[in-house]
Short mmCIF file of N, CA and C in Angstrom, two decimals:
data_model
loop_
_atom_site.label_atom_id
_atom_site.label_comp_id
_atom_site.label_asym_id
_atom_site.label_seq_id
_atom_site.Cartn_x
_atom_site.Cartn_y
_atom_site.Cartn_z
N MET B 1 -84.32 -101.70 22.67
CA MET B 1 -83.05 -101.40 22.05
C MET B 1 -82.78 -99.89 22.11
N GLN B 2 -81.60 -99.50 22.53
CA GLN B 2 -81.25 -98.09 22.64
C GLN B 2 -80.67 -97.59 21.32
N PRO B 3 -80.94 -96.31 21.00
CA PRO B 3 -80.33 -95.75 19.78
C PRO B 3 -78.84 -95.57 19.99
N PRO B 4 -78.08 -95.60 18.88
CA PRO B 4 -76.63 -95.38 19.01
C PRO B 4 -76.35 -94.00 19.61
N PRO B 5 -75.19 -93.83 20.27
CA PRO B 5 -74.90 -92.55 20.95
C PRO B 5 -74.87 -91.34 20.02
N ASN B 6 -74.55 -91.51 18.76
CA ASN B 6 -74.47 -90.37 17.84
C ASN B 6 -75.78 -90.12 17.10
N ALA B 7 -76.80 -90.92 17.35
CA ALA B 7 -78.07 -90.75 16.64
C ALA B 7 -78.78 -89.52 17.16
N PRO B 8 -79.40 -88.73 16.25
CA PRO B 8 -80.14 -87.55 16.71
C PRO B 8 -81.36 -87.98 17.51
N THR B 9 -81.67 -87.22 18.52
CA THR B 9 -82.83 -87.52 19.34
C THR B 9 -83.83 -86.39 19.22
N THR B 10 -85.06 -86.69 19.59
CA THR B 10 -86.09 -85.65 19.54
C THR B 10 -85.95 -84.69 20.72
N ALA B 11 -85.19 -85.08 21.74
CA ALA B 11 -85.03 -84.20 22.91
C ALA B 11 -84.20 -82.97 22.56
N ARG B 12 -83.25 -83.11 21.66
CA ARG B 12 -82.40 -81.98 21.30
C ARG B 12 -83.19 -80.82 20.70
N PRO B 13 -84.06 -81.04 19.70
CA PRO B 13 -84.84 -79.91 19.19
C PRO B 13 -85.73 -79.28 20.26
N GLU B 14 -86.26 -80.09 21.16
CA GLU B 14 -87.09 -79.54 22.23
C GLU B 14 -86.27 -78.65 23.16
N ARG B 15 -85.06 -79.08 23.47
CA ARG B 15 -84.19 -78.26 24.32
C ARG B 15 -83.83 -76.96 23.64
N LEU B 16 -83.58 -77.02 22.32
CA LEU B 16 -83.27 -75.79 21.58
C LEU B 16 -84.46 -74.84 21.56
N ARG B 17 -85.65 -75.39 21.35
CA ARG B 17 -86.86 -74.54 21.38
C ARG B 17 -87.06 -73.91 22.75
N ALA B 18 -86.83 -74.70 23.79
CA ALA B 18 -86.98 -74.17 25.16
C ALA B 18 -85.97 -73.06 25.42
N ALA B 19 -84.73 -73.26 24.97
CA ALA B 19 -83.70 -72.23 25.15
C ALA B 19 -84.05 -70.98 24.36
N TRP B 20 -84.56 -71.15 23.15
CA TRP B 20 -84.97 -70.01 22.32
C TRP B 20 -86.09 -69.23 23.01
N ARG B 21 -87.08 -69.95 23.52
CA ARG B 21 -88.20 -69.28 24.21
C ARG B 21 -87.70 -68.56 25.45
N ALA B 22 -86.81 -69.18 26.20
CA ALA B 22 -86.29 -68.55 27.42
C ALA B 22 -85.54 -67.26 27.10
N ALA B 23 -84.86 -67.23 25.98
CA ALA B 23 -84.08 -66.05 25.62
C ALA B 23 -84.92 -64.95 25.00
N HIS B 24 -86.04 -65.29 24.41
CA HIS B 24 -86.80 -64.31 23.64
C HIS B 24 -88.18 -63.97 24.19
N GLU B 25 -88.81 -64.90 24.87
CA GLU B 25 -90.18 -64.62 25.32
C GLU B 25 -90.19 -63.56 26.40
N PRO B 26 -91.04 -62.58 26.22
CA PRO B 26 -91.10 -61.49 27.20
C PRO B 26 -91.77 -61.94 28.50
N VAL B 27 -91.41 -61.27 29.56
CA VAL B 27 -92.04 -61.52 30.85
C VAL B 27 -93.39 -60.83 30.88
N GLU B 28 -94.15 -61.14 31.89
CA GLU B 28 -95.47 -60.53 32.05
C GLU B 28 -95.33 -59.01 32.22
N GLY B 29 -96.18 -58.28 31.57
CA GLY B 29 -96.17 -56.83 31.68
C GLY B 29 -95.45 -56.13 30.53
N VAL B 30 -94.81 -56.88 29.64
CA VAL B 30 -94.13 -56.28 28.49
C VAL B 30 -95.15 -56.12 27.37
N SER B 31 -95.29 -54.90 26.89
CA SER B 31 -96.27 -54.64 25.83
C SER B 31 -95.78 -55.18 24.49
N ARG B 32 -96.71 -55.33 23.59
CA ARG B 32 -96.38 -55.79 22.23
C ARG B 32 -95.42 -54.80 21.57
N ARG B 33 -95.62 -53.54 21.82
CA ARG B 33 -94.76 -52.51 21.24
C ARG B 33 -93.31 -52.68 21.70
N MET B 34 -93.11 -52.97 22.99
CA MET B 34 -91.74 -53.16 23.49
C MET B 34 -91.13 -54.45 22.93
N ARG B 35 -91.95 -55.46 22.69
CA ARG B 35 -91.44 -56.68 22.03
C ARG B 35 -90.92 -56.34 20.65
N LEU B 36 -91.67 -55.53 19.92
CA LEU B 36 -91.24 -55.13 18.57
C LEU B 36 -89.97 -54.29 18.62
N VAL B 37 -89.88 -53.41 19.60
CA VAL B 37 -88.67 -52.59 19.74
C VAL B 37 -87.47 -53.49 20.03
N ALA B 38 -87.64 -54.47 20.92
CA ALA B 38 -86.54 -55.39 21.24
C ALA B 38 -86.11 -56.18 20.00
N CYS B 39 -87.06 -56.56 19.17
CA CYS B 39 -86.72 -57.28 17.93
C CYS B 39 -86.04 -56.35 16.93
N ALA B 40 -86.39 -55.08 16.96
CA ALA B 40 -85.83 -54.13 16.00
C ALA B 40 -84.36 -53.82 16.28
N VAL B 41 -83.95 -53.88 17.54
CA VAL B 41 -82.57 -53.51 17.88
C VAL B 41 -81.55 -54.36 17.13
N PRO B 42 -81.60 -55.70 17.20
CA PRO B 42 -80.61 -56.47 16.42
C PRO B 42 -80.76 -56.28 14.91
N LEU B 43 -81.97 -55.98 14.47
CA LEU B 43 -82.18 -55.77 13.04
C LEU B 43 -81.58 -54.45 12.55
N THR B 44 -81.39 -53.50 13.44
CA THR B 44 -80.74 -52.25 13.03
C THR B 44 -79.24 -52.45 12.82
N VAL B 45 -78.67 -53.45 13.48
CA VAL B 45 -77.24 -53.71 13.40
C VAL B 45 -76.90 -54.68 12.26
N LEU B 46 -77.82 -55.56 11.96
CA LEU B 46 -77.57 -56.62 10.98
C LEU B 46 -77.11 -56.13 9.60
N PRO B 47 -77.76 -55.12 8.99
CA PRO B 47 -77.32 -54.71 7.65
C PRO B 47 -75.86 -54.26 7.60
N ALA B 48 -75.40 -53.53 8.60
CA ALA B 48 -74.01 -53.06 8.61
C ALA B 48 -73.05 -54.24 8.70
N GLY B 49 -73.39 -55.22 9.53
CA GLY B 49 -72.55 -56.41 9.65
C GLY B 49 -72.49 -57.18 8.34
N LEU B 50 -73.63 -57.31 7.69
CA LEU B 50 -73.67 -58.02 6.41
C LEU B 50 -72.92 -57.24 5.33
N TRP B 51 -72.97 -55.91 5.41
CA TRP B 51 -72.26 -55.08 4.44
C TRP B 51 -70.74 -55.24 4.60
N ARG B 52 -70.28 -55.39 5.86
CA ARG B 52 -68.84 -55.50 6.13
C ARG B 52 -68.28 -56.87 5.77
N LEU B 53 -69.06 -57.94 5.94
CA LEU B 53 -68.52 -59.29 5.80
C LEU B 53 -67.86 -59.59 4.46
N PRO B 54 -68.38 -59.15 3.32
CA PRO B 54 -67.66 -59.44 2.08
C PRO B 54 -66.23 -58.89 2.06
N ALA B 55 -65.97 -57.83 2.79
CA ALA B 55 -64.62 -57.27 2.85
C ALA B 55 -63.65 -58.26 3.50
N ALA B 56 -64.16 -59.17 4.34
CA ALA B 56 -63.30 -60.16 4.98
C ALA B 56 -62.73 -61.15 3.97
N PHE B 57 -63.34 -61.24 2.80
CA PHE B 57 -62.88 -62.16 1.78
C PHE B 57 -62.07 -61.46 0.69
N ASP B 58 -61.77 -60.20 0.91
CA ASP B 58 -60.95 -59.45 -0.05
C ASP B 58 -59.52 -59.97 0.02
N PRO B 59 -58.97 -60.43 -1.11
CA PRO B 59 -57.61 -60.98 -1.08
C PRO B 59 -56.53 -59.95 -0.75
N GLY B 60 -56.87 -58.67 -0.82
CA GLY B 60 -55.88 -57.62 -0.57
C GLY B 60 -55.68 -57.28 0.89
N ILE B 61 -56.39 -57.93 1.80
CA ILE B 61 -56.22 -57.60 3.23
C ILE B 61 -55.61 -58.79 3.97
N GLY B 62 -55.01 -58.50 5.08
CA GLY B 62 -54.34 -59.52 5.87
C GLY B 62 -55.31 -60.30 6.74
N ILE B 63 -54.80 -61.35 7.35
CA ILE B 63 -55.63 -62.23 8.17
C ILE B 63 -56.12 -61.51 9.43
N GLY B 64 -55.30 -60.61 9.97
CA GLY B 64 -55.73 -59.85 11.14
C GLY B 64 -56.91 -58.95 10.83
N GLU B 65 -56.86 -58.31 9.68
CA GLU B 65 -57.98 -57.45 9.27
C GLU B 65 -59.24 -58.28 9.01
N ARG B 66 -59.07 -59.45 8.42
CA ARG B 66 -60.22 -60.34 8.18
C ARG B 66 -60.86 -60.73 9.51
N ALA B 67 -60.01 -61.14 10.44
CA ALA B 67 -60.52 -61.55 11.75
C ALA B 67 -61.24 -60.38 12.43
N TYR B 68 -60.68 -59.19 12.32
CA TYR B 68 -61.30 -58.00 12.92
C TYR B 68 -62.68 -57.73 12.32
N ILE B 69 -62.81 -57.82 11.02
CA ILE B 69 -64.09 -57.56 10.35
C ILE B 69 -65.14 -58.56 10.79
N VAL B 70 -64.77 -59.84 10.81
CA VAL B 70 -65.71 -60.88 11.23
C VAL B 70 -66.06 -60.70 12.71
N PHE B 71 -65.04 -60.46 13.54
CA PHE B 71 -65.28 -60.26 14.97
C PHE B 71 -66.20 -59.06 15.21
N LEU B 72 -65.93 -57.95 14.56
CA LEU B 72 -66.75 -56.75 14.74
C LEU B 72 -68.20 -57.00 14.36
N SER B 73 -68.43 -57.70 13.28
CA SER B 73 -69.79 -57.99 12.84
C SER B 73 -70.52 -58.89 13.84
N ILE B 74 -69.86 -59.94 14.29
CA ILE B 74 -70.48 -60.87 15.25
C ILE B 74 -70.65 -60.20 16.61
N PHE B 75 -69.64 -59.48 17.06
CA PHE B 75 -69.71 -58.81 18.37
C PHE B 75 -70.82 -57.77 18.39
N SER B 76 -70.94 -56.97 17.33
CA SER B 76 -72.00 -55.95 17.28
C SER B 76 -73.37 -56.58 17.38
N GLU B 77 -73.57 -57.69 16.68
CA GLU B 77 -74.86 -58.35 16.72
C GLU B 77 -75.14 -58.95 18.09
N ALA B 78 -74.11 -59.52 18.72
CA ALA B 78 -74.27 -60.09 20.06
C ALA B 78 -74.62 -59.01 21.08
N VAL B 79 -73.97 -57.87 20.98
CA VAL B 79 -74.28 -56.76 21.89
C VAL B 79 -75.71 -56.26 21.65
N ALA B 80 -76.11 -56.17 20.41
CA ALA B 80 -77.48 -55.74 20.10
C ALA B 80 -78.50 -56.73 20.65
N PHE B 81 -78.16 -58.02 20.63
CA PHE B 81 -79.07 -59.04 21.15
C PHE B 81 -79.35 -58.86 22.63
N THR B 82 -78.42 -58.28 23.37
CA THR B 82 -78.63 -58.11 24.81
C THR B 82 -79.84 -57.23 25.11
N ALA B 83 -80.35 -56.51 24.11
CA ALA B 83 -81.56 -55.72 24.32
C ALA B 83 -82.73 -56.61 24.72
N PHE B 84 -82.71 -57.88 24.33
CA PHE B 84 -83.77 -58.80 24.73
C PHE B 84 -83.79 -59.00 26.24
N GLY B 85 -82.67 -58.78 26.90
CA GLY B 85 -82.64 -58.89 28.35
C GLY B 85 -83.54 -57.87 29.03
N LEU B 86 -83.89 -56.81 28.33
CA LEU B 86 -84.77 -55.79 28.89
C LEU B 86 -86.24 -56.16 28.79
N ILE B 87 -86.54 -57.27 28.12
CA ILE B 87 -87.93 -57.74 28.06
C ILE B 87 -88.08 -59.18 28.51
N ALA B 88 -86.99 -59.95 28.56
CA ALA B 88 -87.06 -61.38 28.84
C ALA B 88 -86.74 -61.68 30.30
N ARG B 89 -87.02 -62.90 30.69
CA ARG B 89 -86.80 -63.34 32.08
C ARG B 89 -85.34 -63.22 32.48
N TRP B 90 -84.40 -63.51 31.57
CA TRP B 90 -82.99 -63.47 31.94
C TRP B 90 -82.51 -62.05 32.24
N GLY B 91 -83.33 -61.05 31.97
CA GLY B 91 -83.01 -59.69 32.35
C GLY B 91 -83.57 -59.32 33.72
N GLU B 92 -84.35 -60.23 34.31
CA GLU B 92 -84.94 -59.98 35.62
C GLU B 92 -84.44 -60.96 36.67
N VAL B 93 -84.10 -62.17 36.24
CA VAL B 93 -83.58 -63.20 37.13
C VAL B 93 -82.34 -63.79 36.46
N PHE B 94 -81.23 -63.86 37.20
CA PHE B 94 -80.00 -64.41 36.63
C PHE B 94 -80.24 -65.85 36.18
N PRO B 95 -79.78 -66.20 34.97
CA PRO B 95 -79.93 -67.57 34.48
C PRO B 95 -79.16 -68.56 35.35
N ARG B 96 -79.53 -69.83 35.26
CA ARG B 96 -78.92 -70.86 36.11
C ARG B 96 -77.44 -71.09 35.80
N TRP B 97 -76.98 -70.70 34.64
CA TRP B 97 -75.58 -70.92 34.29
C TRP B 97 -74.65 -69.84 34.86
N VAL B 98 -75.20 -68.81 35.51
CA VAL B 98 -74.37 -67.76 36.10
C VAL B 98 -73.98 -68.18 37.52
N PRO B 99 -72.69 -68.47 37.74
CA PRO B 99 -72.28 -68.94 39.08
C PRO B 99 -72.58 -67.91 40.17
N TYR B 100 -72.95 -68.39 41.32
CA TYR B 100 -73.19 -67.61 42.53
C TYR B 100 -74.43 -66.72 42.46
N LEU B 101 -74.90 -66.38 41.28
CA LEU B 101 -76.04 -65.47 41.17
C LEU B 101 -77.30 -66.18 40.66
N ARG B 102 -77.17 -67.39 40.16
CA ARG B 102 -78.27 -68.10 39.52
C ARG B 102 -79.55 -68.06 40.37
N GLY B 103 -80.63 -67.68 39.72
CA GLY B 103 -81.93 -67.65 40.38
C GLY B 103 -82.21 -66.37 41.16
N ARG B 104 -81.24 -65.55 41.39
CA ARG B 104 -81.46 -64.30 42.12
C ARG B 104 -81.98 -63.23 41.18
N ARG B 105 -82.71 -62.30 41.74
CA ARG B 105 -83.23 -61.20 40.92
C ARG B 105 -82.10 -60.27 40.51
N VAL B 106 -82.18 -59.80 39.28
CA VAL B 106 -81.21 -58.83 38.77
C VAL B 106 -81.60 -57.47 39.36
N PRO B 107 -80.70 -56.80 40.05
CA PRO B 107 -81.03 -55.46 40.55
C PRO B 107 -81.36 -54.53 39.37
N VAL B 108 -82.36 -53.71 39.55
CA VAL B 108 -82.80 -52.82 38.48
C VAL B 108 -81.63 -51.97 37.97
N SER B 109 -80.87 -51.43 38.89
CA SER B 109 -79.76 -50.56 38.48
C SER B 109 -78.68 -51.33 37.72
N ALA B 110 -78.52 -52.63 37.99
CA ALA B 110 -77.51 -53.43 37.28
C ALA B 110 -77.86 -53.61 35.81
N ALA B 111 -79.10 -53.47 35.47
CA ALA B 111 -79.52 -53.54 34.06
C ALA B 111 -79.69 -52.14 33.47
N VAL B 112 -80.27 -51.23 34.24
CA VAL B 112 -80.60 -49.91 33.71
C VAL B 112 -79.35 -49.05 33.46
N LEU B 113 -78.41 -49.06 34.37
CA LEU B 113 -77.23 -48.20 34.20
C LEU B 113 -76.42 -48.56 32.95
N PRO B 114 -76.04 -49.84 32.74
CA PRO B 114 -75.30 -50.14 31.51
C PRO B 114 -76.13 -49.91 30.25
N ALA B 115 -77.43 -50.21 30.32
CA ALA B 115 -78.28 -50.00 29.14
C ALA B 115 -78.42 -48.52 28.82
N ALA B 116 -78.58 -47.69 29.85
CA ALA B 116 -78.70 -46.25 29.63
C ALA B 116 -77.38 -45.67 29.11
N LEU B 117 -76.28 -46.12 29.67
CA LEU B 117 -74.97 -45.67 29.19
C LEU B 117 -74.77 -46.10 27.74
N GLY B 118 -75.10 -47.34 27.44
CA GLY B 118 -74.99 -47.83 26.06
C GLY B 118 -75.86 -47.05 25.10
N ALA B 119 -77.09 -46.77 25.50
CA ALA B 119 -78.00 -46.00 24.64
C ALA B 119 -77.45 -44.60 24.39
N THR B 120 -76.91 -43.98 25.43
CA THR B 120 -76.35 -42.64 25.28
C THR B 120 -75.14 -42.65 24.35
N VAL B 121 -74.22 -43.58 24.60
CA VAL B 121 -73.00 -43.66 23.78
C VAL B 121 -73.36 -43.96 22.32
N LEU B 122 -74.25 -44.92 22.10
CA LEU B 122 -74.63 -45.27 20.73
C LEU B 122 -75.31 -44.11 20.01
N THR B 123 -76.17 -43.42 20.72
CA THR B 123 -76.86 -42.28 20.11
C THR B 123 -75.86 -41.19 19.73
N LEU B 124 -74.99 -40.85 20.67
CA LEU B 124 -73.97 -39.82 20.39
C LEU B 124 -73.02 -40.28 19.29
N LEU B 125 -72.56 -41.52 19.39
CA LEU B 125 -71.60 -42.05 18.41
C LEU B 125 -72.16 -41.98 17.00
N TRP B 126 -73.34 -42.53 16.80
CA TRP B 126 -73.88 -42.58 15.43
C TRP B 126 -74.36 -41.22 14.97
N THR B 127 -74.82 -40.38 15.89
CA THR B 127 -75.22 -39.03 15.49
C THR B 127 -73.99 -38.23 15.07
N VAL B 128 -72.95 -38.28 15.90
CA VAL B 128 -71.72 -37.54 15.60
C VAL B 128 -71.07 -38.08 14.32
N LEU B 129 -70.99 -39.40 14.20
CA LEU B 129 -70.38 -39.98 13.00
C LEU B 129 -71.16 -39.63 11.75
N THR B 130 -72.48 -39.67 11.86
CA THR B 130 -73.30 -39.34 10.69
C THR B 130 -73.10 -37.88 10.30
N LEU B 131 -73.17 -36.99 11.26
CA LEU B 131 -72.98 -35.58 10.96
C LEU B 131 -71.59 -35.31 10.42
N THR B 132 -70.61 -35.92 11.05
CA THR B 132 -69.23 -35.63 10.67
C THR B 132 -68.85 -36.21 9.31
N THR B 133 -69.14 -37.48 9.11
CA THR B 133 -68.67 -38.12 7.87
C THR B 133 -69.62 -37.95 6.69
N GLN B 134 -70.89 -37.83 6.94
CA GLN B 134 -71.82 -37.79 5.83
C GLN B 134 -72.22 -36.36 5.43
N ILE B 135 -72.58 -35.56 6.38
CA ILE B 135 -73.04 -34.22 6.06
C ILE B 135 -71.87 -33.28 5.79
N MET B 136 -70.87 -33.30 6.67
CA MET B 136 -69.73 -32.39 6.52
C MET B 136 -68.66 -32.95 5.59
N GLY B 137 -68.67 -34.27 5.36
CA GLY B 137 -67.69 -34.86 4.47
C GLY B 137 -66.29 -34.92 5.05
N ARG B 138 -66.18 -34.96 6.38
CA ARG B 138 -64.87 -34.99 7.02
C ARG B 138 -64.84 -36.11 8.06
N THR B 139 -63.66 -36.56 8.39
CA THR B 139 -63.52 -37.53 9.47
C THR B 139 -63.50 -36.77 10.79
N ILE B 140 -63.56 -37.48 11.88
CA ILE B 140 -63.56 -36.84 13.20
C ILE B 140 -62.26 -36.07 13.42
N ARG B 141 -61.17 -36.52 12.86
CA ARG B 141 -59.88 -35.84 13.05
C ARG B 141 -59.77 -34.57 12.20
N GLY B 142 -60.72 -34.32 11.35
CA GLY B 142 -60.71 -33.10 10.57
C GLY B 142 -60.16 -33.24 9.18
N GLY B 143 -59.63 -34.40 8.82
CA GLY B 143 -59.11 -34.59 7.47
C GLY B 143 -60.22 -34.96 6.51
N LYS B 144 -59.91 -34.97 5.24
CA LYS B 144 -60.88 -35.36 4.22
C LYS B 144 -61.04 -36.88 4.20
N LEU B 145 -62.22 -37.31 3.82
CA LEU B 145 -62.45 -38.74 3.63
C LEU B 145 -61.71 -39.19 2.37
N PRO B 146 -61.22 -40.42 2.36
CA PRO B 146 -60.57 -40.90 1.14
C PRO B 146 -61.56 -40.93 -0.02
N ASP B 147 -61.06 -40.79 -1.23
CA ASP B 147 -61.95 -40.79 -2.39
C ASP B 147 -62.66 -42.12 -2.58
N ASP B 148 -62.07 -43.22 -2.08
CA ASP B 148 -62.72 -44.51 -2.24
C ASP B 148 -63.62 -44.86 -1.06
N PHE B 149 -63.80 -43.94 -0.09
CA PHE B 149 -64.72 -44.18 1.01
C PHE B 149 -66.10 -44.39 0.41
N PRO B 150 -66.85 -45.43 0.87
CA PRO B 150 -68.10 -45.78 0.19
C PRO B 150 -69.08 -44.64 0.02
N SER B 151 -69.20 -43.76 0.98
CA SER B 151 -70.18 -42.69 0.85
C SER B 151 -69.74 -41.64 -0.16
N ARG B 152 -68.44 -41.62 -0.52
CA ARG B 152 -67.97 -40.65 -1.51
C ARG B 152 -67.77 -41.29 -2.87
N ALA B 153 -67.81 -42.62 -2.91
CA ALA B 153 -67.53 -43.32 -4.17
C ALA B 153 -68.63 -43.09 -5.20
N GLY B 154 -69.86 -42.93 -4.74
CA GLY B 154 -70.97 -42.72 -5.65
C GLY B 154 -71.51 -44.04 -6.18
N GLY B 155 -72.59 -43.94 -6.91
CA GLY B 155 -73.18 -45.12 -7.52
C GLY B 155 -73.74 -46.09 -6.50
N TRP B 156 -73.74 -47.36 -6.90
CA TRP B 156 -74.32 -48.41 -6.06
C TRP B 156 -73.52 -48.64 -4.78
N ASP B 157 -72.22 -48.35 -4.80
CA ASP B 157 -71.43 -48.49 -3.58
C ASP B 157 -71.95 -47.55 -2.50
N ALA B 158 -72.22 -46.33 -2.88
CA ALA B 158 -72.74 -45.35 -1.92
C ALA B 158 -74.14 -45.72 -1.47
N VAL B 159 -74.97 -46.17 -2.39
CA VAL B 159 -76.34 -46.55 -2.04
C VAL B 159 -76.33 -47.70 -1.03
N SER B 160 -75.53 -48.72 -1.32
CA SER B 160 -75.49 -49.86 -0.39
C SER B 160 -74.92 -49.45 0.96
N PHE B 161 -73.94 -48.56 0.97
CA PHE B 161 -73.38 -48.07 2.23
C PHE B 161 -74.46 -47.37 3.06
N TYR B 162 -75.17 -46.43 2.46
CA TYR B 162 -76.20 -45.68 3.18
C TYR B 162 -77.34 -46.59 3.64
N VAL B 163 -77.77 -47.49 2.78
CA VAL B 163 -78.88 -48.39 3.14
C VAL B 163 -78.49 -49.27 4.32
N CYS B 164 -77.25 -49.72 4.35
CA CYS B 164 -76.82 -50.64 5.41
C CYS B 164 -76.41 -49.95 6.71
N TYR B 165 -75.88 -48.75 6.63
CA TYR B 165 -75.42 -48.08 7.84
C TYR B 165 -76.43 -47.11 8.45
N THR B 166 -77.37 -46.64 7.70
CA THR B 166 -78.37 -45.70 8.24
C THR B 166 -79.16 -46.29 9.41
N PRO B 167 -79.57 -47.58 9.39
CA PRO B 167 -80.32 -48.10 10.54
C PRO B 167 -79.56 -48.02 11.87
N LEU B 168 -78.24 -47.95 11.83
CA LEU B 168 -77.48 -47.87 13.08
C LEU B 168 -77.82 -46.60 13.87
N ILE B 169 -78.32 -45.59 13.20
CA ILE B 169 -78.71 -44.36 13.89
C ILE B 169 -79.83 -44.64 14.89
N LEU B 170 -80.63 -45.68 14.64
CA LEU B 170 -81.76 -46.01 15.51
C LEU B 170 -81.37 -46.87 16.71
N TRP B 171 -80.20 -47.47 16.69
CA TRP B 171 -79.80 -48.39 17.74
C TRP B 171 -79.87 -47.75 19.13
N GLY B 172 -79.25 -46.61 19.32
CA GLY B 172 -79.25 -45.94 20.62
C GLY B 172 -80.64 -45.51 21.08
N PRO B 173 -81.41 -44.80 20.24
CA PRO B 173 -82.75 -44.40 20.68
C PRO B 173 -83.66 -45.59 20.99
N LEU B 174 -83.60 -46.66 20.21
CA LEU B 174 -84.43 -47.83 20.50
C LEU B 174 -84.03 -48.46 21.83
N LEU B 175 -82.73 -48.53 22.08
CA LEU B 175 -82.26 -49.06 23.36
C LEU B 175 -82.70 -48.16 24.51
N ALA B 176 -82.71 -46.86 24.30
CA ALA B 176 -83.18 -45.93 25.34
C ALA B 176 -84.66 -46.16 25.66
N VAL B 177 -85.47 -46.36 24.65
CA VAL B 177 -86.90 -46.62 24.86
C VAL B 177 -87.08 -47.91 25.67
N LEU B 178 -86.34 -48.96 25.31
CA LEU B 178 -86.42 -50.22 26.06
C LEU B 178 -85.96 -50.06 27.50
N THR B 179 -84.92 -49.27 27.69
CA THR B 179 -84.37 -49.07 29.03
C THR B 179 -85.37 -48.37 29.93
N VAL B 180 -86.01 -47.33 29.43
CA VAL B 180 -87.01 -46.60 30.22
C VAL B 180 -88.19 -47.52 30.54
N ALA B 181 -88.65 -48.28 29.56
CA ALA B 181 -89.77 -49.19 29.79
C ALA B 181 -89.40 -50.27 30.81
N TYR B 182 -88.19 -50.78 30.73
CA TYR B 182 -87.71 -51.79 31.68
C TYR B 182 -87.69 -51.21 33.10
N ALA B 183 -87.12 -50.03 33.25
CA ALA B 183 -87.02 -49.41 34.58
C ALA B 183 -88.40 -49.16 35.17
N ARG B 184 -89.32 -48.66 34.36
CA ARG B 184 -90.68 -48.41 34.86
C ARG B 184 -91.38 -49.71 35.26
N ARG B 185 -91.26 -50.72 34.42
CA ARG B 185 -91.91 -52.00 34.70
C ARG B 185 -91.35 -52.64 35.95
N ARG B 186 -90.04 -52.65 36.10
CA ARG B 186 -89.42 -53.27 37.26
C ARG B 186 -89.72 -52.50 38.54
N ARG B 187 -89.73 -51.18 38.47
CA ARG B 187 -90.01 -50.39 39.68
C ARG B 187 -91.48 -50.50 40.09
N ARG B 188 -92.35 -50.64 39.11
CA ARG B 188 -93.77 -50.84 39.39
C ARG B 188 -94.00 -52.18 40.07
N GLY B 189 -93.27 -53.20 39.63
CA GLY B 189 -93.45 -54.55 40.17
C GLY B 189 -92.60 -54.85 41.38
N ALA B 190 -91.78 -53.90 41.83
CA ALA B 190 -90.91 -54.13 42.99
C ALA B 190 -91.73 -54.22 44.26
N PRO B 191 -91.31 -55.13 45.17
CA PRO B 191 -92.06 -55.28 46.43
C PRO B 191 -91.93 -54.08 47.35
#
């Protein structure tokens, strides 16, 4: 007797586990330290996204602003997750779902150039933003921060803001470390 079409099967959890392993398990030659760095990248972004999400439920903002807040939080985390490509198989061989490229080796420069550019931009962005808004107390345009800006509000609002946004300063440097390790590993293993 066959199970009904909507009945859960044991094959589904196995496929999910296999997909999880394929996305996260490092390839041969990746050190434990680089695995930890790859895991740290999405964790540096997560607190800021979680800090922003309650604002999406503020009744005083419009639906477009709500959508933007949710999108920004999810998009930031998805971009941070791509750091796993610098240690996992899908960063060395195109996955089977990529048309025309499936199974082919990813050129080293196709991974290193965007990762290095991203690391540079993130490092500069968060360094400049931190210096500008937190230390100098001004926005990039030179005006004063609003009095209700979380870092100027004081109290627990300021504490939660700093605790959640400070890890973003590490995003660029951690990505740079992964990028250098990826480039060295791939060039060492190149035929």
